[in-house]
Amino acid sequence: MSEGRKSEFLSPEVLEENIRIGKPAEAAGGLSAVTEALRMSVAQMGVGRAVTSLLAVNQKKGFDCPGCAWPDPDDRRSLVEFCENGAKAVAEEATRRRVSPEVFALRSVEELSRESDYWLSQQGRLTHPMYLPRGESHYLPISWEDAFLKIATELKALESPNEAAFYTSGRTSNEAAFLYQLFVRLFGTNNLPDCSNMCHESSGLGLTKTIGSGKGTVSLEDFDHADCIVVIGQNPGTNHPRMLTTLQAAARRGCRIISINPLAETGLKKFRHPQELSGIFGKGTSLATHFLPVKINGDVALLKGIQKAILETSETLIDVNFIKNDTEGFESYRTDLLAESWKNIVDGSGISEKQIREVAEVIANSKAMICCWAMGLTQHQNAVANIQEIVNLLLLGGHFGRPGAGACPVRGHSNVQGDRTMGIWERPTPEFLNSLGKEFLFTPPAAHGYDTIESIEAMHQGKVKVFIGLGGNFLSATPDTAYTAKALNRCRMTVQVSTKLNRSHLITGEHALILPCLGRTEIDLQENTPQFVSVENSMGIVHSSQGHLTPASKELKSEPAIIAGLAKATLGVNWEGYIANYDEIRERISRVIPGFENFNQKIRKPGGFVLPHAVRDRKEFITPSKKAIFTVHSIPHLEVLAGQFIMATIRSHDQYNTTIYGMEDRYRGIHQGRRVVLMNIEDMKEQNLSEGDPVDLISHYRGVKRRAKNFRIVTYEIPRGCVASYFPETNVLIPIDSFAEGSQTPTSKSVIISLEKVSFVT
Ligand SMILES: Nc1nc2c(c(=O)[nH]1)N[C@H]1C(S)=C(S)[C@@H](COP(=O)(O)OP(=O)(O)OC[C@H]3O[C@@H](n4cnc5c(=O)[nH]c(N)nc54)[C@H](O)[C@@H]3O)O[C@H]1N2
Ligand SMILES: Nc1nc2c(c(=O)[nH]1)N[C@H]1C(S)=C(S)[C@@H](COP(=O)(O)OP(=O)(O)OC[C@H]3O[C@@H](n4cnc5c(=O)[nH]c(N)nc54)[C@H](O)[C@@H]3O)O[C@H]1N2
Ligand SMILES: [Mo]
């Protein structure tokens, strides 16, 4: 096995000197949201371009915001729907800054790798295909044709197609995703790991097993009818800011909003709508009516507590008819809950019985409840159980297939849901494969492929020799950075299709390629005709997206065109017809994927179309018994020794996953720094630590210690025994072999760590 390139410079781990720690903000939004968005937009794009692009975002004839997967309100699109972090995501892509071949000529890969993620993000758009030959220190420009040829040569030299892995991040359009999975399956493998594996995989699995569909069961309209909304393990103020408008409307109607989170996130306390006068000058709207500061990974205990309280109070509070007619497993579920001890529930959740009973009463009296969640639930060892406890809670009140009620996993990347629909999955269903094989007259590989964790392991073991990433930043997004770096280093070739420079370009296989592509905001001209693509949001609405800006460089290709180039060089197929007119791709999709019939007509309707959903539309559960399933889970117990803490790795207000926009986390009061660890003051006292103290973080798992250097302590309101820190700086601490049961999602939200004071050598 080749050792390939060395990966000594994963990222600088220097102590930040200018960090300022203030108080968390009282309200989200407001004037500062507007000024911050404008400041960053103008800095990246200049005034003219900033105005043009911000006016086109999420408009019916504009491009889909690359920020998140929250849907666009259908009737409110005449005005610009303003969102600070959406604007920042747009600025990041539509920037005027460029990483040209000269930048690569001036700095070696090793020199670039010594820069911070923030610095890398700030350099601007990639402009040319670049090649890092074996043994060379610098990337060199290469023609597209030569780049495709090099990849094809490596792919064709493999002993088996399963020796290659094809990653996808969730910004890829439906059209590109469909062609990509087709190329990969024609090549002969299901090795299609994607960012979903690290994101909502646990939701998909937990939901499919219990209600027969992995997608959320509500539409945006349902939020107008809910009388109770639970937001659990999610920070919408930062990660889905447009959701605050929805929550604000609900709060104004008197809807109860229950926030379950170890941190009292500002965005759930109060919202000042930047597009309302009262939002700029007034006090703002209070959102959460109830807040439960659950311990990290205390959700199973808490959710069981709420359900037990409801059952104990009176069984007239549950939806007896629904349970009888539409569910199975209730008796064993009920027996388990009644036998669960309150002590376990209170110890496990960190919430008192009284508080649990108060919230249980609100939930029991709800006629229409929606539960929203994100990464706070999906990235634990028992993540699937977390999701299934949410399902239990919804089933208890019959909150499926009725207006204003249901399950709402809030997706991350703007087309992560669509990519799955298009077949980006290492475990495709036989129905999907049959349909694909029939349309394209081949037998797709049936064996399951590698997911993200398995791909890393396979690269490490030399079983996967070529890695191709369609978007994303595999090195920094995945766990166990040093281990993953070695895995990538051991590949013969690594290829990244990207818009911006990132660390995955710097930690490579023996030789490596960067293929620069168009972004959402840009005009995609094929044969002189502008093309549009389509995406699916978090609520199953498929709509078009078309950029209006001049591309960052003449050399850029669209993602579909890059895939067609790869397919031609590797398989000898001619996909020029698909690229000349994306309608041709959509035509094929319409024949392979249910719900996409007449795709080309439906996608041209302003606002797009809604995919069918058996539970939402017909209260039909596609399980073997046609009933929704109650499930039983014991309260998990993580072994945390004295001096150890459970750490959640979270996002700051100024980042998009591994892309760092800035050094501020305004809502949490953290300024000019990211290497911080949020800690309860009592724990600090016990550990003899003061605010600002420099510490190393050491994770402990199965006897292995991993270290991240030079963080600073920040006093924060967080339950005792819990700490929080930002990703991706902390990904070095996340063990490769610690993942959710069933979904294999890395346990990014429950890392066991200890802290060690940094002693300075003078
Ligand atoms: N601006 C911006 N927008 C984004 C992204 C971004 O990075 N920046 N990323 C996108 C992507 S891919 C995704 S998946 C989403 C992510 O959106 P979120 O899931 O909101 O992102 P996280 O920062 O991971 O926050 C998780 C929340 O869970 C809480 N939490 C941590 N541990 C626990 C726990 O054990 N129990 C409970 N109940 N809560 C817990 C944290 O305190 C935090 O508030 O956002 C998407 N949108
Ligand atoms: N510790 C920890 N780790 C996590 C998480 C966590 O909460 N904690 N969250 C996980 C989650 S939820 C996710 S989704 C993953 C995210 O994992 P990824 O999706 O792999 O990571 P991103 O940072 O979103 O990818 C950023 C890169 O995508 C490229 N890019 C941007 N737009 C485009 C485009 O339109 N086309 C192409 N081809 N490339 C583009 C840019 O070059 C940019 O550098 O990270 C996971 N990792
Ligand atoms: Mo995500």
mmCIF file of N, CA, C and O in Angstrom, residues 319-367:
data_model
loop_
_atom_site.group_PDB
_atom_site.id
_atom_site.type_symbol
_atom_site.label_atom_id
_atom_site.label_comp_id
_atom_site.label_asym_id
_atom_site.label_seq_id
_atom_site.Cartn_x
_atom_site.Cartn_y
_atom_site.Cartn_z
ATOM 1 N N ASP A 319 -54.704 9.988 21.501
ATOM 2 C CA ASP A 319 -55.648 9.784 20.401
ATOM 3 C C ASP A 319 -55.941 8.291 20.258
ATOM 4 O O ASP A 319 -55.328 7.590 19.451
ATOM 5 N N VAL A 320 -56.897 7.831 21.067
ATOM 6 C CA VAL A 320 -57.159 6.397 21.174
ATOM 7 C C VAL A 320 -57.556 5.792 19.820
ATOM 8 O O VAL A 320 -57.068 4.723 19.440
ATOM 9 N N ASN A 321 -58.392 6.482 19.079
ATOM 10 C CA ASN A 321 -58.848 5.938 17.796
ATOM 11 C C ASN A 321 -57.709 5.770 16.806
ATOM 12 O O ASN A 321 -57.582 4.750 16.136
ATOM 13 N N PHE A 322 -56.906 6.810 16.734
ATOM 14 C CA PHE A 322 -55.764 6.753 15.818
ATOM 15 C C PHE A 322 -54.838 5.598 16.205
ATOM 16 O O PHE A 322 -54.402 4.806 15.359
ATOM 17 N N ILE A 323 -54.566 5.518 17.509
ATOM 18 C CA ILE A 323 -53.646 4.474 17.979
ATOM 19 C C ILE A 323 -54.207 3.090 17.642
ATOM 20 O O ILE A 323 -53.491 2.211 17.167
ATOM 21 N N LYS A 324 -55.494 2.929 17.823
ATOM 22 C CA LYS A 324 -56.123 1.639 17.569
ATOM 23 C C LYS A 324 -56.114 1.298 16.066
ATOM 24 O O LYS A 324 -55.762 0.187 15.663
ATOM 25 N N ASN A 325 -56.477 2.260 15.258
ATOM 26 C CA ASN A 325 -56.658 1.964 13.830
ATOM 27 C C ASN A 325 -55.387 2.053 13.002
ATOM 28 O O ASN A 325 -55.254 1.378 11.991
ATOM 29 N N ASP A 326 -54.491 2.943 13.396
ATOM 30 C CA ASP A 326 -53.380 3.254 12.494
ATOM 31 C C ASP A 326 -51.997 2.891 13.014
ATOM 32 O O ASP A 326 -51.006 3.187 12.361
ATOM 33 N N THR A 327 -51.902 2.308 14.186
ATOM 34 C CA THR A 327 -50.565 2.020 14.723
ATOM 35 C C THR A 327 -50.454 0.591 15.237
ATOM 36 O O THR A 327 -51.459 -0.074 15.468
ATOM 37 N N GLU A 328 -49.227 0.179 15.436
ATOM 38 C CA GLU A 328 -48.990 -1.089 16.128
ATOM 39 C C GLU A 328 -47.895 -0.873 17.171
ATOM 40 O O GLU A 328 -47.160 0.117 17.121
ATOM 41 N N GLY A 329 -47.823 -1.789 18.117
ATOM 42 C CA GLY A 329 -46.740 -1.742 19.110
ATOM 43 C C GLY A 329 -47.072 -0.912 20.337
ATOM 44 O O GLY A 329 -46.210 -0.689 21.198
ATOM 45 N N PHE A 330 -48.327 -0.451 20.441
ATOM 46 C CA PHE A 330 -48.649 0.465 21.547
ATOM 47 C C PHE A 330 -48.513 -0.200 22.921
ATOM 48 O O PHE A 330 -47.989 0.409 23.856
ATOM 49 N N GLU A 331 -48.953 -1.452 23.024
ATOM 50 C CA GLU A 331 -48.973 -2.066 24.358
ATOM 51 C C GLU A 331 -47.574 -2.193 24.955
ATOM 52 O O GLU A 331 -47.358 -1.825 26.118
ATOM 53 N N SER A 332 -46.625 -2.688 24.164
ATOM 54 C CA SER A 332 -45.276 -2.842 24.739
ATOM 55 C C SER A 332 -44.648 -1.476 25.007
ATOM 56 O O SER A 332 -43.909 -1.289 25.981
ATOM 57 N N TYR A 333 -44.977 -0.527 24.178
ATOM 58 C CA TYR A 333 -44.498 0.846 24.377
ATOM 59 C C TYR A 333 -45.035 1.407 25.706
ATOM 60 O O TYR A 333 -44.302 1.961 26.523
ATOM 61 N N ARG A 334 -46.321 1.198 25.912
ATOM 62 C CA ARG A 334 -46.978 1.719 27.111
ATOM 63 C C ARG A 334 -46.403 1.044 28.365
ATOM 64 O O ARG A 334 -46.082 1.709 29.347
ATOM 65 N N THR A 335 -46.258 -0.264 28.285
ATOM 66 C CA THR A 335 -45.715 -1.003 29.425
ATOM 67 C C THR A 335 -44.326 -0.481 29.777
ATOM 68 O O THR A 335 -44.005 -0.237 30.948
ATOM 69 N N ASP A 336 -43.499 -0.296 28.754
ATOM 70 C CA ASP A 336 -42.134 0.186 28.990
ATOM 71 C C ASP A 336 -42.148 1.572 29.649
ATOM 72 O O ASP A 336 -41.437 1.830 30.613
ATOM 73 N N LEU A 337 -42.990 2.453 29.142
ATOM 74 C CA LEU A 337 -43.025 3.825 29.675
ATOM 75 C C LEU A 337 -43.482 3.841 31.134
ATOM 76 O O LEU A 337 -42.906 4.540 31.970
ATOM 77 N N LEU A 338 -44.531 3.078 31.407
ATOM 78 C CA LEU A 338 -45.054 3.095 32.774
ATOM 79 C C LEU A 338 -44.041 2.519 33.757
ATOM 80 O O LEU A 338 -43.982 2.926 34.915
ATOM 81 N N ALA A 339 -43.180 1.620 33.242
ATOM 82 C CA ALA A 339 -42.179 1.014 34.127
ATOM 83 C C ALA A 339 -40.926 1.881 34.273
ATOM 84 O O ALA A 339 -40.124 1.670 35.187
ATOM 85 N N GLU A 340 -40.753 2.842 33.385
ATOM 86 C CA GLU A 340 -39.540 3.690 33.434
ATOM 87 C C GLU A 340 -39.555 4.527 34.710
ATOM 88 O O GLU A 340 -40.589 5.055 35.104
ATOM 89 N N SER A 341 -38.401 4.650 35.370
ATOM 90 C CA SER A 341 -38.417 5.398 36.629
ATOM 91 C C SER A 341 -38.192 6.891 36.379
ATOM 92 O O SER A 341 -37.431 7.287 35.490
ATOM 93 N N TRP A 342 -38.874 7.703 37.182
ATOM 94 C CA TRP A 342 -38.705 9.154 37.057
ATOM 95 C C TRP A 342 -37.271 9.561 37.367
ATOM 96 O O TRP A 342 -36.751 10.524 36.826
ATOM 97 N N LYS A 343 -36.636 8.778 38.248
ATOM 98 C CA LYS A 343 -35.248 9.119 38.582
ATOM 99 C C LYS A 343 -34.367 9.016 37.330
ATOM 100 O O LYS A 343 -33.584 9.908 37.028
ATOM 101 N N ASN A 344 -34.535 7.913 36.581
ATOM 102 C CA ASN A 344 -33.756 7.759 35.337
ATOM 103 C C ASN A 344 -34.045 8.891 34.358
ATOM 104 O O ASN A 344 -33.155 9.374 33.666
ATOM 105 N N ILE A 345 -35.308 9.265 34.297
ATOM 106 C CA ILE A 345 -35.710 10.315 33.354
ATOM 107 C C ILE A 345 -35.072 11.646 33.749
ATOM 108 O O ILE A 345 -34.486 12.344 32.914
ATOM 109 N N VAL A 346 -35.164 11.970 35.023
ATOM 110 C CA VAL A 346 -34.624 13.260 35.489
ATOM 111 C C VAL A 346 -33.095 13.248 35.406
ATOM 112 O O VAL A 346 -32.486 14.202 34.905
ATOM 113 N N ASP A 347 -32.460 12.171 35.845
ATOM 114 C CA ASP A 347 -30.993 12.083 35.742
ATOM 115 C C ASP A 347 -30.535 12.130 34.292
ATOM 116 O O ASP A 347 -29.558 12.787 33.950
ATOM 117 N N GLY A 348 -31.240 11.410 33.459
ATOM 118 C CA GLY A 348 -30.823 11.303 32.056
ATOM 119 C C GLY A 348 -31.015 12.589 31.277
ATOM 120 O O GLY A 348 -30.235 12.899 30.382
ATOM 121 N N SER A 349 -32.040 13.346 31.620
ATOM 122 C CA SER A 349 -32.344 14.554 30.831
ATOM 123 C C SER A 349 -31.803 15.821 31.476
ATOM 124 O O SER A 349 -31.573 16.820 30.807
ATOM 125 N N GLY A 350 -31.633 15.788 32.791
ATOM 126 C CA GLY A 350 -31.225 17.008 33.493
ATOM 127 C C GLY A 350 -32.384 17.971 33.693
ATOM 128 O O GLY A 350 -32.192 19.126 34.058
ATOM 129 N N ILE A 351 -33.611 17.518 33.446
ATOM 130 C CA ILE A 351 -34.794 18.379 33.593
ATOM 131 C C ILE A 351 -35.668 17.820 34.721
ATOM 132 O O ILE A 351 -35.858 16.612 34.820
ATOM 133 N N SER A 352 -36.215 18.720 35.528
ATOM 134 C CA SER A 352 -36.993 18.263 36.686
ATOM 135 C C SER A 352 -38.334 17.666 36.245
ATOM 136 O O SER A 352 -38.867 18.002 35.179
ATOM 137 N N GLU A 353 -38.895 16.801 37.112
ATOM 138 C CA GLU A 353 -40.180 16.172 36.806
ATOM 139 C C GLU A 353 -41.254 17.241 36.631
ATOM 140 O O GLU A 353 -42.112 17.149 35.757
ATOM 141 N N LYS A 354 -41.171 18.285 37.451
ATOM 142 C CA LYS A 354 -42.191 19.333 37.398
ATOM 143 C C LYS A 354 -42.180 20.012 36.016
ATOM 144 O O LYS A 354 -43.234 20.202 35.395
ATOM 145 N N GLN A 355 -40.974 20.365 35.551
ATOM 146 C CA GLN A 355 -40.870 21.023 34.242
ATOM 147 C C GLN A 355 -41.341 20.095 33.126
ATOM 148 O O GLN A 355 -42.001 20.526 32.178
ATOM 149 N N ILE A 356 -40.981 18.839 33.255
ATOM 150 C CA ILE A 356 -41.400 17.869 32.222
ATOM 151 C C ILE A 356 -42.930 17.776 32.201
ATOM 152 O O ILE A 356 -43.555 17.798 31.138
ATOM 153 N N ARG A 357 -43.539 17.744 33.385
ATOM 154 C CA ARG A 357 -45.002 17.633 33.445
ATOM 155 C C ARG A 357 -45.700 18.876 32.858
ATOM 156 O O ARG A 357 -46.734 18.775 32.208
ATOM 157 N N GLU A 358 -45.078 20.044 33.095
ATOM 158 C CA GLU A 358 -45.663 21.287 32.539
ATOM 159 C C GLU A 358 -45.713 21.226 31.020
ATOM 160 O O GLU A 358 -46.725 21.545 30.390
ATOM 161 N N VAL A 359 -44.585 20.837 30.440
ATOM 162 C CA VAL A 359 -44.526 20.772 28.977
ATOM 163 C C VAL A 359 -45.423 19.647 28.454
ATOM 164 O O VAL A 359 -46.092 19.783 27.421
ATOM 165 N N ALA A 360 -45.469 18.533 29.199
ATOM 166 C CA ALA A 360 -46.329 17.405 28.790
ATOM 167 C C ALA A 360 -47.779 17.867 28.704
ATOM 168 O O ALA A 360 -48.521 17.448 27.808
ATOM 169 N N GLU A 361 -48.175 18.749 29.601
ATOM 170 C CA GLU A 361 -49.556 19.219 29.581
ATOM 171 C C GLU A 361 -49.846 20.019 28.307
ATOM 172 O O GLU A 361 -50.891 19.847 27.668
ATOM 173 N N VAL A 362 -48.904 20.880 27.939
ATOM 174 C CA VAL A 362 -49.085 21.664 26.705
ATOM 175 C C VAL A 362 -49.206 20.715 25.512
ATOM 176 O O VAL A 362 -50.101 20.850 24.665
ATOM 177 N N ILE A 363 -48.320 19.742 25.467
ATOM 178 C CA ILE A 363 -48.304 18.813 24.326
ATOM 179 C C ILE A 363 -49.571 17.954 24.316
ATOM 180 O O ILE A 363 -50.184 17.742 23.262
ATOM 181 N N ALA A 364 -49.986 17.495 25.482
ATOM 182 C CA ALA A 364 -51.177 16.635 25.546
ATOM 183 C C ALA A 364 -52.412 17.391 25.069
ATOM 184 O O ALA A 364 -53.320 16.800 24.482
ATOM 185 N N ASN A 365 -52.454 18.683 25.299
ATOM 186 C CA ASN A 365 -53.630 19.462 24.913
ATOM 187 C C ASN A 365 -53.573 19.979 23.485
ATOM 188 O O ASN A 365 -54.494 20.648 23.030
ATOM 189 N N SER A 366 -52.482 19.702 22.805
ATOM 190 C CA SER A 366 -52.349 20.194 21.439
ATOM 191 C C SER A 366 -53.220 19.381 20.494
ATOM 192 O O SER A 366 -53.247 18.154 20.543
ATOM 193 N N LYS A 367 -53.895 20.091 19.609
ATOM 194 C CA LYS A 367 -54.708 19.416 18.600
ATOM 195 C C LYS A 367 -53.914 19.243 17.303
ATOM 196 O O LYS A 367 -54.279 18.470 16.422
#
